[in-house]
mmCIF file of C-alpha atoms in Angstrom:
data_model
loop_
_atom_site.group_PDB
_atom_site.id
_atom_site.type_symbol
_atom_site.label_atom_id
_atom_site.label_comp_id
_atom_site.label_asym_id
_atom_site.label_seq_id
_atom_site.Cartn_x
_atom_site.Cartn_y
_atom_site.Cartn_z
ATOM 1 C CA GLU I 1 -75.747 -4.529 37.277
ATOM 2 C CA GLU I 2 -75.270 -3.130 33.826
ATOM 3 C CA GLY I 3 -76.603 -0.176 31.887
ATOM 4 C CA CYS I 4 -76.387 0.862 28.265
ATOM 5 C CA LEU I 5 -75.571 4.261 26.780
ATOM 6 C CA SER I 6 -77.921 3.437 23.879
ATOM 7 C CA PHE I 7 -80.763 3.513 26.428
ATOM 8 C CA PRO I 8 -79.621 6.035 29.052
ATOM 9 C CA PHE I 9 -82.977 6.373 30.830
ATOM 10 C CA ARG I 10 -83.867 2.683 31.105
ATOM 11 C CA GLY I 11 -81.867 2.094 34.285
ATOM 12 C CA LEU I 12 -79.628 -0.790 35.247
ATOM 13 C CA LYS I 13 -80.347 -4.480 34.796
ATOM 14 C CA LYS I 14 -78.783 -7.455 36.518
ATOM 15 C CA THR I 15 -76.805 -9.446 33.942
ATOM 16 C CA LYS I 16 -74.544 -12.480 33.955
ATOM 17 C CA ARG I 17 -71.168 -11.960 32.333
ATOM 18 C CA HIS I 18 -67.883 -13.807 32.519
ATOM 19 C CA GLU I 19 -65.324 -11.894 34.579
ATOM 20 C CA ASP I 20 -62.375 -13.301 32.598
ATOM 21 C CA ILE I 21 -62.381 -13.994 28.854
ATOM 22 C CA VAL I 22 -59.895 -14.609 26.066
ATOM 23 C CA VAL I 23 -60.566 -12.851 22.759
ATOM 24 C CA GLN I 24 -58.950 -13.537 19.424
ATOM 25 C CA TYR I 25 -58.860 -11.145 16.498
ATOM 26 C CA GLU I 26 -56.855 -10.312 13.407
ATOM 27 C CA VAL I 27 -54.706 -7.231 12.852
ATOM 28 C CA GLU I 28 -53.246 -6.166 9.531
ATOM 29 C CA ARG I 29 -49.514 -5.512 9.739
ATOM 30 C CA ASN I 30 -47.401 -4.850 6.683
ATOM 31 C CA GLY I 31 -50.090 -6.257 4.402
ATOM 32 C CA GLN I 32 -50.473 -9.491 6.383
ATOM 33 C CA LEU I 33 -53.073 -10.567 8.914
ATOM 34 C CA ASP I 34 -51.689 -11.498 12.312
ATOM 35 C CA VAL I 35 -53.829 -13.350 14.853
ATOM 36 C CA VAL I 36 -53.811 -11.728 18.286
ATOM 37 C CA LYS I 37 -55.113 -13.293 21.502
ATOM 38 C CA LYS I 38 -55.787 -11.199 24.580
ATOM 39 C CA ARG I 39 -57.035 -12.020 28.060
ATOM 40 C CA LEU I 40 -59.528 -9.495 29.413
ATOM 41 C CA SER I 41 -60.556 -9.304 33.069
ATOM 42 C CA GLY I 42 -63.035 -7.284 35.089
ATOM 43 C CA ILE I 43 -64.647 -4.259 33.468
ATOM 44 C CA PRO I 44 -62.841 -4.617 30.095
ATOM 45 C CA ALA I 45 -64.178 -8.198 29.822
ATOM 46 C CA ILE I 46 -67.717 -7.107 30.657
ATOM 47 C CA VAL I 47 -67.613 -4.153 28.241
ATOM 48 C CA PHE I 48 -66.279 -6.388 25.453
ATOM 49 C CA GLN I 49 -69.137 -8.861 25.941
ATOM 50 C CA HIS I 50 -71.677 -6.016 26.073
ATOM 51 C CA GLU I 51 -70.390 -4.523 22.814
ATOM 52 C CA LEU I 52 -70.204 -7.949 21.155
ATOM 53 C CA ASP I 53 -73.908 -8.369 21.975
ATOM 54 C CA HIS I 54 -74.557 -5.092 20.106
ATOM 55 C CA ALA I 55 -72.572 -6.403 17.118
ATOM 56 C CA HIS I 56 -74.863 -9.457 17.154
ATOM 57 C CA GLY I 57 -77.958 -7.226 17.226
ATOM 58 C CA GLU I 58 -78.824 -7.744 20.901
ATOM 59 C CA ASN I 59 -78.924 -5.427 23.870
ATOM 60 C CA ILE I 60 -79.143 -6.047 27.618
ATOM 61 C CA PHE I 61 -82.893 -5.580 27.606
ATOM 62 C CA ASP I 62 -83.284 -8.365 25.033
ATOM 63 C CA LYS I 63 -81.183 -10.596 27.295
ATOM 64 C CA PHE I 64 -83.213 -9.579 30.335
ATOM 65 C CA LYS I 65 -86.464 -10.570 28.597
ATOM 66 C CA LYS I 66 -84.976 -13.825 27.314
ATOM 67 C CA TYR I 67 -83.371 -15.099 30.530
ATOM 68 C CA ARG I 68 -85.153 -13.168 33.312
ATOM 69 C CA TYR I 69 -82.056 -12.491 35.424
#
């Protein structure tokens, strides 16, 4: 189950998330962009996916309505 601090009184919803993910991003170092890959597992992986949904304009309640977990 997952909650959201943007909606603290809406309770928890059952969601499907990958437990292990690999993320890739760029970091500026000495004026150059370096590509970084990281493996995330457990809670960090779930939190990353949750926050990425926010960046895409979705929240867990939108997902709940869409997929009826």
